[in-house]
Tab-separated table of C-alpha atoms and ligand atoms in Angstrom:
chain	number	residue	atom	x	y	z
T	1	UNK	CA	25.870	-30.897	1.207
T	2	UNK	CA	24.324	-33.370	3.616
T	3	UNK	CA	25.293	-33.456	7.262
T	4	UNK	CA	23.784	-34.131	10.645
T	5	UNK	CA	22.017	-31.101	12.052
T	6	UNK	CA	22.378	-30.991	15.833
T	7	UNK	CA	19.416	-29.845	17.938
T	8	UNK	CA	20.864	-27.758	20.788
T	9	UNK	CA	19.061	-26.709	23.924
T	10	UNK	CA	19.740	-23.198	25.238
T	11	UNK	CA	21.772	-24.136	28.349
T	12	UNK	CA	25.450	-23.282	29.045
T	13	UNK	CA	26.673	-26.243	26.995
T	14	UNK	CA	24.303	-25.471	24.101
T	15	UNK	CA	25.492	-21.849	23.894
T	16	UNK	CA	29.156	-22.967	24.033
T	17	UNK	CA	28.552	-25.488	21.231
T	18	UNK	CA	26.684	-22.945	19.119
T	19	UNK	CA	29.403	-20.292	19.588
T	20	UNK	CA	32.096	-22.818	18.691
T	21	UNK	CA	30.255	-23.756	15.469
T	22	UNK	CA	29.882	-20.067	14.516
T	23	UNK	CA	33.574	-19.471	15.307
T	24	UNK	CA	34.535	-22.301	12.959
T	25	UNK	CA	32.483	-20.781	10.105
T	26	UNK	CA	29.479	-23.079	10.597
T	27	UNK	CA	25.780	-22.215	10.584
T	28	UNK	CA	23.445	-22.159	13.596
T	29	UNK	CA	19.730	-21.379	13.401
T	30	UNK	CA	18.515	-19.510	16.492
T	31	UNK	CA	15.296	-17.922	17.747
T	32	UNK	CA	14.717	-14.185	17.718
T	33	UNK	CA	11.531	-12.515	18.967
T	34	UNK	CA	10.395	-12.168	15.316
T	35	UNK	CA	11.302	-15.423	13.489
T	36	UNK	CA	14.169	-17.934	13.595
T	37	UNK	CA	17.377	-16.673	11.955
T	38	UNK	CA	20.030	-18.681	10.119
T	39	UNK	CA	23.216	-17.369	11.706
T	40	UNK	CA	26.786	-17.259	10.476
T	41	UNK	CA	29.828	-15.132	11.377
T	42	UNK	CA	29.231	-11.831	9.523
T	43	UNK	CA	33.009	-11.299	9.176
T	44	UNK	CA	33.621	-14.655	7.480
T	45	UNK	CA	33.048	-14.768	3.683
T	46	UNK	CA	32.850	-18.534	3.643
T	47	UNK	CA	30.251	-18.674	6.426
T	48	UNK	CA	28.131	-15.999	4.736
T	49	UNK	CA	28.357	-17.746	1.369
T	50	UNK	CA	27.157	-20.922	3.075
T	51	UNK	CA	24.055	-19.082	4.368
T	52	UNK	CA	23.037	-18.316	0.756
T	53	UNK	CA	23.824	-21.876	-0.282
T	54	UNK	CA	21.831	-23.467	2.567
T	55	UNK	CA	18.774	-21.298	1.822
T	56	UNK	CA	19.098	-21.715	-1.922
T	57	UNK	CA	18.890	-17.917	-2.312
T	58	UNK	CA	19.176	-17.312	-6.036
T	59	UNK	CA	21.381	-14.264	-5.648
T	60	UNK	CA	23.315	-12.591	-2.924
T	61	UNK	CA	20.689	-10.374	-1.318
T	62	UNK	CA	22.012	-8.365	1.611
T	63	UNK	CA	21.579	-9.823	5.089
T	64	UNK	CA	20.786	-8.353	8.498
T	65	UNK	CA	23.680	-8.201	10.979
T	66	UNK	CA	22.717	-9.003	14.577
T	67	UNK	CA	24.666	-7.389	17.423
T	68	UNK	CA	24.208	-7.367	21.219
T	69	UNK	CA	23.886	-3.600	21.806
T	70	UNK	CA	23.969	-0.055	20.412
T	71	UNK	CA	27.672	0.378	21.233
T	72	UNK	CA	28.584	-2.608	19.071
T	73	UNK	CA	26.299	-1.386	16.270
T	74	UNK	CA	28.211	1.904	16.248
T	75	UNK	CA	31.469	0.057	15.476
T	76	UNK	CA	29.956	-1.098	12.159
T	77	UNK	CA	27.838	1.844	10.961
T	78	UNK	CA	27.815	5.647	10.728
T	79	UNK	CA	25.443	6.718	13.497
T	80	UNK	CA	23.159	9.773	13.480
T	81	UNK	CA	20.329	11.497	15.360
T	82	UNK	CA	17.509	9.483	13.826
T	83	UNK	CA	19.362	6.225	14.544
T	84	UNK	CA	19.845	7.350	18.125
T	85	UNK	CA	16.213	8.169	18.585
T	86	UNK	CA	14.908	4.913	17.096
T	87	UNK	CA	17.530	2.631	18.621
T	88	UNK	CA	17.156	4.061	22.119
T	89	UNK	CA	13.375	3.719	21.882
T	90	UNK	CA	13.133	0.247	20.304
T	91	UNK	CA	16.356	-1.762	20.729
T	92	UNK	CA	16.496	-4.510	21.718
T	93	UNK	CA	13.443	-5.266	19.579
T	94	UNK	CA	11.911	-6.025	16.166
T	95	UNK	CA	13.488	-3.069	14.321
T	96	UNK	CA	16.255	-3.156	11.691
T	97	UNK	CA	18.091	0.031	10.708
T	98	UNK	CA	19.845	0.422	7.356
T	99	UNK	CA	22.798	2.776	7.828
T	100	UNK	CA	26.006	3.717	5.985
T	101	UNK	CA	28.707	1.110	6.471
T	102	UNK	CA	31.890	2.273	8.217
T	103	UNK	CA	34.970	1.742	6.035
T	104	UNK	CA	36.609	-0.353	8.761
T	105	UNK	CA	33.398	-2.208	9.722
T	106	UNK	CA	35.099	-5.561	9.241
T	107	UNK	CA	32.058	-7.242	7.697
T	108	UNK	CA	32.139	-9.620	4.748
T	109	UNK	CA	31.120	-7.768	1.554
T	110	UNK	CA	28.732	-10.652	0.887
T	111	UNK	CA	26.652	-9.552	3.900
T	112	UNK	CA	25.907	-6.201	2.281
T	113	UNK	CA	25.899	-7.458	-1.325
T	114	UNK	CA	28.625	-4.851	-1.756
T	115	UNK	CA	26.221	-1.981	-0.937
T	116	UNK	CA	27.583	1.063	0.932
T	117	UNK	CA	24.933	0.420	3.631
T	118	UNK	CA	24.233	-2.384	6.082
T	119	UNK	CA	21.078	-3.576	7.818
T	120	UNK	CA	21.658	-3.993	11.546
T	121	UNK	CA	19.581	-4.930	14.563
T	122	UNK	CA	19.733	-5.768	18.271
T	123	UNK	CA	17.333	-8.666	18.887
T	124	UNK	CA	15.367	-8.934	22.144
T	125	UNK	CA	15.005	-12.715	22.434
T	126	UNK	CA	17.030	-13.929	25.454
T	127	UNK	CA	18.424	-16.907	23.480
T	128	UNK	CA	19.597	-14.652	20.638
T	129	UNK	CA	21.130	-12.255	23.168
T	130	UNK	CA	22.987	-15.000	25.026
T	131	UNK	CA	24.253	-16.458	21.744
T	132	UNK	CA	25.601	-13.045	20.675
T	133	UNK	CA	27.272	-12.607	24.076
T	134	UNK	CA	28.872	-16.052	24.052
T	135	UNK	CA	30.021	-15.788	20.433
T	136	UNK	CA	31.290	-12.210	20.835
T	137	UNK	CA	30.998	-11.217	17.161
T	138	UNK	CA	28.433	-9.932	14.644
T	139	UNK	CA	26.029	-12.595	13.345
T	140	UNK	CA	24.541	-12.350	9.849
T	141	UNK	CA	21.117	-13.977	9.805
T	142	UNK	CA	18.306	-14.100	7.281
T	143	UNK	CA	15.141	-15.935	8.228
T	144	UNK	CA	15.959	-19.658	8.566
T	145	UNK	CA	13.774	-20.973	5.729
T	146	UNK	CA	14.575	-22.209	2.224
T	147	UNK	CA	14.397	-19.200	-0.111
T	148	UNK	CA	10.853	-18.160	-1.047
T	149	UNK	CA	9.157	-20.338	1.581
T	150	UNK	CA	7.352	-19.419	4.799
T	151	UNK	CA	9.521	-17.997	7.605
T	152	UNK	CA	10.025	-20.308	10.610
T	153	UNK	CA	8.584	-19.429	14.002
T	154	UNK	CA	9.537	-22.725	15.695
T	155	UNK	CA	12.624	-24.968	15.721
T	156	UNK	CA	10.599	-27.721	14.017
T	157	UNK	CA	9.904	-25.418	11.031
T	158	UNK	CA	13.652	-24.798	10.669
T	159	UNK	CA	14.421	-28.451	10.870
T	160	UNK	CA	11.761	-29.341	8.260
T	161	UNK	CA	13.275	-26.836	5.803
T	162	UNK	CA	17.018	-26.921	6.446
T	163	UNK	CA	17.899	-30.171	8.222
T	164	UNK	CA	21.041	-31.708	6.691
T	165	UNK	CA	22.162	-28.334	5.319
T	166	UNK	CA	23.266	-26.565	8.517
T	167	UNK	CA	25.309	-27.551	11.590
T	168	UNK	CA	22.820	-26.838	14.388
T	169	UNK	CA	19.509	-25.412	15.563
T	170	UNK	CA	19.193	-23.748	18.977
T	171	UNK	CA	15.681	-24.580	20.120
T	172	UNK	CA	14.168	-21.647	21.997
T	173	UNK	CA	10.480	-22.482	21.532
T	174	UNK	CA	7.990	-20.431	19.539
T	175	UNK	CA	8.731	-16.817	18.497
T	176	UNK	CA	6.530	-14.179	20.187
T	177	UNK	CA	6.182	-11.570	17.437
T	178	UNK	CA	5.878	-13.985	14.514
T	179	UNK	CA	6.667	-11.624	11.613
T	180	UNK	CA	10.068	-10.254	10.623
T	181	UNK	CA	11.474	-6.979	11.911
T	182	UNK	CA	10.373	-3.616	10.519
T	183	UNK	CA	13.175	-2.229	8.311
T	184	UNK	CA	13.849	1.518	8.230
T	185	UNK	CA	16.419	3.069	5.890
T	186	UNK	CA	18.302	5.950	7.513
T	187	UNK	CA	21.038	6.721	5.004
T	188	UNK	CA	18.779	9.460	3.619
T	189	UNK	CA	15.352	10.630	4.876
T	190	UNK	CA	13.914	7.954	7.201
T	191	UNK	CA	12.160	5.456	4.900
T	192	UNK	CA	10.068	2.389	5.589
T	193	UNK	CA	11.730	-0.426	3.586
T	194	UNK	CA	9.677	-3.320	4.996
T	195	UNK	CA	6.706	-3.256	7.381
T	196	UNK	CA	7.242	-5.704	10.231
T	197	UNK	CA	6.912	-6.504	13.908
T	198	UNK	CA	7.189	-2.914	15.087
T	199	UNK	CA	4.181	-0.803	14.023
T	200	UNK	CA	4.925	2.186	11.791
T	201	UNK	CA	2.800	4.387	14.060
T	202	UNK	CA	5.215	3.773	16.970
T	203	UNK	CA	8.227	4.601	14.785
T	204	UNK	CA	6.698	7.832	13.523
T	205	UNK	CA	5.843	8.864	17.047
T	206	UNK	CA	9.452	8.327	18.207
T	207	UNK	CA	10.819	10.179	15.162
T	208	UNK	CA	8.311	12.986	15.479
T	209	UNK	CA	7.806	12.838	11.695
T	210	UNK	CA	6.177	10.572	9.126
T	211	UNK	CA	8.335	7.937	7.406
T	212	UNK	CA	8.815	8.064	3.641
T	213	UNK	CA	7.597	4.960	1.879
T	214	UNK	CA	9.800	2.904	-0.353
T	215	UNK	CA	8.804	3.549	-3.972
T	216	UNK	CA	8.329	0.537	-6.262
T	217	UNK	CA	10.700	2.003	-8.862
T	218	UNK	CA	13.498	2.785	-6.404
T	219	UNK	CA	16.631	0.873	-7.381
T	220	UNK	CA	17.515	-0.246	-3.857
T	221	UNK	CA	14.690	-2.663	-3.239
T	222	UNK	CA	14.734	-4.712	-0.080
T	223	UNK	CA	14.647	-8.233	-1.542
T	224	UNK	CA	12.066	-9.122	1.114
T	225	UNK	CA	9.915	-7.080	-1.262
T	226	UNK	CA	10.168	-9.628	-4.065
T	227	UNK	CA	6.632	-10.343	-5.132
T	228	UNK	CA	6.324	-14.068	-4.500
T	229	UNK	CA	7.810	-14.794	-1.113
T	230	UNK	CA	6.756	-16.614	2.026
T	231	UNK	CA	4.700	-18.907	-0.211
T	232	UNK	CA	2.865	-22.035	0.925
T	233	UNK	CA	2.332	-24.794	-1.652
T	234	UNK	CA	-1.412	-24.074	-2.015
T	235	UNK	CA	-3.034	-21.222	-3.964
T	236	UNK	CA	-4.299	-18.401	-1.758
T	237	UNK	CA	-7.094	-15.852	-2.028
T	238	UNK	CA	-7.195	-12.779	0.243
T	239	UNK	CA	-9.911	-10.563	1.780
T	240	UNK	CA	-12.442	-13.372	1.656
T	241	UNK	CA	-15.625	-13.116	3.691
T	242	UNK	CA	-17.463	-15.964	1.912
T	243	UNK	CA	-15.106	-18.871	1.180
T	244	UNK	CA	-15.964	-21.112	-1.784
T	245	UNK	CA	-16.683	-24.794	-1.218
T	246	UNK	CA	-13.363	-26.656	-0.838
T	247	UNK	CA	-11.448	-23.596	0.322
T	248	UNK	CA	-9.821	-23.723	3.727
T	249	UNK	CA	-10.389	-20.438	5.554
T	250	UNK	CA	-7.595	-18.819	7.525
T	251	UNK	CA	-9.838	-16.650	9.657
T	252	UNK	CA	-9.555	-13.427	11.601
T	253	UNK	CA	-12.214	-12.463	14.128
T	254	UNK	CA	-15.301	-14.456	15.104
T	255	UNK	CA	-15.678	-16.513	11.894
T	256	UNK	CA	-16.195	-20.165	11.098
T	257	UNK	CA	-12.812	-21.298	9.730
T	258	UNK	CA	-10.130	-24.006	9.519
T	259	UNK	CA	-7.623	-22.016	11.578
T	260	UNK	CA	-8.052	-18.621	13.186
T	261	UNK	CA	-5.288	-15.994	13.378
T	262	UNK	CA	-7.123	-14.340	16.254
T	263	UNK	CA	-10.714	-15.035	17.191
T	264	UNK	CA	-10.635	-11.873	19.315
T	265	UNK	CA	-9.494	-9.813	16.308
T	266	UNK	CA	-6.182	-8.949	18.029
T	267	UNK	CA	-3.471	-8.035	15.472
T	268	UNK	CA	-0.566	-8.872	17.797
T	269	UNK	CA	-1.956	-12.353	18.323
T	270	UNK	CA	-2.596	-12.670	14.578
T	271	UNK	CA	1.022	-11.741	13.719
T	272	UNK	CA	2.326	-14.319	16.184
T	273	UNK	CA	0.106	-16.995	14.605
T	274	UNK	CA	0.563	-16.049	10.936
T	275	UNK	CA	3.511	-18.189	9.790
T	276	UNK	CA	2.615	-20.878	12.301
T	277	UNK	CA	-0.843	-21.319	10.740
T	278	UNK	CA	0.509	-21.077	7.168
T	279	UNK	CA	2.945	-23.905	7.998
T	280	UNK	CA	0.102	-25.953	9.465
T	281	UNK	CA	-2.133	-25.403	6.397
T	282	UNK	CA	0.811	-26.277	4.138
T	283	UNK	CA	1.367	-29.524	6.050
T	284	UNK	CA	-2.346	-30.408	5.735
T	285	UNK	CA	-2.313	-30.490	1.931
T	286	UNK	CA	-2.513	-28.305	-1.128
T	287	UNK	CA	-6.221	-27.458	-1.300
T	288	UNK	CA	-6.881	-23.729	-1.861
T	289	UNK	CA	-6.644	-21.336	1.076
T	290	UNK	CA	-8.855	-18.287	1.609
T	291	UNK	CA	-7.975	-15.590	4.133
T	292	UNK	CA	-10.292	-13.244	6.034
T	293	UNK	CA	-9.813	-9.468	5.634
T	294	UNK	CA	-7.184	-8.058	8.051
T	295	UNK	CA	-7.361	-4.379	9.068
T	296	UNK	CA	-4.571	-2.241	7.592
T	297	UNK	CA	-3.421	-0.640	10.882
T	298	UNK	CA	-0.620	-1.394	13.380
T	299	UNK	CA	0.764	-4.912	12.832
T	300	UNK	CA	-1.920	-5.376	10.144
T	301	UNK	CA	0.469	-3.692	7.658
T	302	UNK	CA	3.086	-6.417	8.122
T	303	UNK	CA	0.473	-9.207	8.115
T	304	UNK	CA	-1.159	-7.959	4.882
T	305	UNK	CA	2.280	-7.472	3.285
T	306	UNK	CA	3.283	-11.098	3.995
T	307	UNK	CA	-0.143	-12.405	2.906
T	308	UNK	CA	0.033	-10.479	-0.382
T	309	UNK	CA	3.386	-12.072	-1.160
T	310	UNK	CA	2.190	-15.519	-0.113
T	311	UNK	CA	-0.770	-15.164	-2.504
T	312	UNK	CA	1.234	-13.748	-5.446
T	313	UNK	CA	1.547	-15.792	-8.662
T	314	UNK	CA	4.464	-18.220	-8.258
T	315	UNK	CA	6.047	-17.715	-11.655
T	316	UNK	CA	7.435	-14.240	-10.902
S	401	LIG	O1	13.161	-10.298	11.871
S	401	LIG	C1	14.035	-10.310	11.017
S	401	LIG	O2	14.411	-9.286	10.440
S	401	LIG	C2	14.684	-11.665	10.694
S	401	LIG	C3	15.428	-12.127	11.950
S	401	LIG	C4	16.163	-13.404	11.756
S	401	LIG	O3	16.292	-11.103	12.376
S	401	LIG	N1	15.562	-11.590	9.568
S	401	LIG	C5	15.117	-11.396	8.294
S	401	LIG	O4	16.114	-11.449	7.335
S	401	LIG	O5	13.963	-11.227	8.019
S	401	LIG	P1	15.829	-11.602	5.773
S	401	LIG	O6	17.146	-11.875	5.135
S	401	LIG	O7	14.772	-12.590	5.548
S	401	LIG	O8	15.406	-10.174	5.346
S	401	LIG	C6	16.395	-9.159	5.291
S	401	LIG	C7	15.878	-7.990	4.543
S	401	LIG	C8	15.869	-8.242	3.057
S	401	LIG	O9	14.592	-7.894	2.557
S	401	LIG	C9	16.931	-7.292	2.553
S	401	LIG	O10	16.560	-6.730	1.352
S	401	LIG	C10	16.970	-6.211	3.575
S	401	LIG	O11	16.765	-6.891	4.774
S	401	LIG	N2	18.288	-5.576	3.588
S	401	LIG	C11	19.437	-6.060	4.068
S	401	LIG	N3	20.448	-5.215	3.880
S	401	LIG	C12	19.944	-4.139	3.255
S	401	LIG	C13	20.490	-2.906	2.781
S	401	LIG	N4	21.784	-2.614	2.923
S	401	LIG	N5	19.649	-2.039	2.177
S	401	LIG	C14	18.330	-2.333	2.037
S	401	LIG	N6	17.758	-3.474	2.472
S	401	LIG	C15	18.551	-4.370	3.063
S	402	LIG	MG1	13.217	-13.941	4.871
């Protein structure tokens, strides 16, 4: 489908327009503190099916439902102690909880890929929050990129990937966190399903216990765990301290490089720059990319996870 994609600014009129589009089953990309999401009414089968179509997602992987607050979340999911502890500590923020779906949750079965659980989060970005308020319903939103490509951290990234396929983009500037939310499964023992913008250490501290880690052979894989994902066009090599001639170095720390994730070696800054720099390198051409080693602590877990997928062979 080809259509004109409207660029909306986040003023009263922009929010009204965006809410009207969502209400009519249309798609609006909007900023969250992590990455831009591609939003549709989570109760509307047609709208949710269009999200998959616009992204070119090969199969119906479950989506994250965005709601304005804990009270609204509780209308969709079975709540418990661990959910209470994590949500009160980190919502609004870059944390997604996977919880048992309430029988009368009212969500499209396409959102959950017919699973008995749903992924839900309360985003912190003021534009996302105002959109949820104005719309007044749950918004299903995967990252607003064509399937398998780099997640968007600016409106221009969304427009480069999805223009002509969606109704509108709410432009809220660059995303602060820069990597997707951390996903924790709570339908059984608390389990890390995807590292992300909230460090695991902070979660474990709030829970007062370590998180289980998602096993590779577990049947319920988070599709964000598919091996090749977030891929730029160029081949990538990781943990490189001495780039080969012709390689473009995506650096970390005080190194000589094409682009630096954080010259100061700050992982928060590096996460915020990650997709932004990968987009920029992608736009520059398809010469090989080398990446400096990134420490495996705090936000480094999410950064290394995304880099590993970006560097994975493309034929899987
Ligand atoms: O930061 C984010 O989380 C962004 C912004 C837009 O909120 N969204 C995002 O959505 O990253 P997406 O679709 O790219 O990733 C959603 C992940 C997938 O890996 C999916 O497997 C997992 O959430 N997921 C959704 N529902 C699930 C469920 N019921 N059980 C297990 N994993 C689930
Ligand atoms: Mg994604």
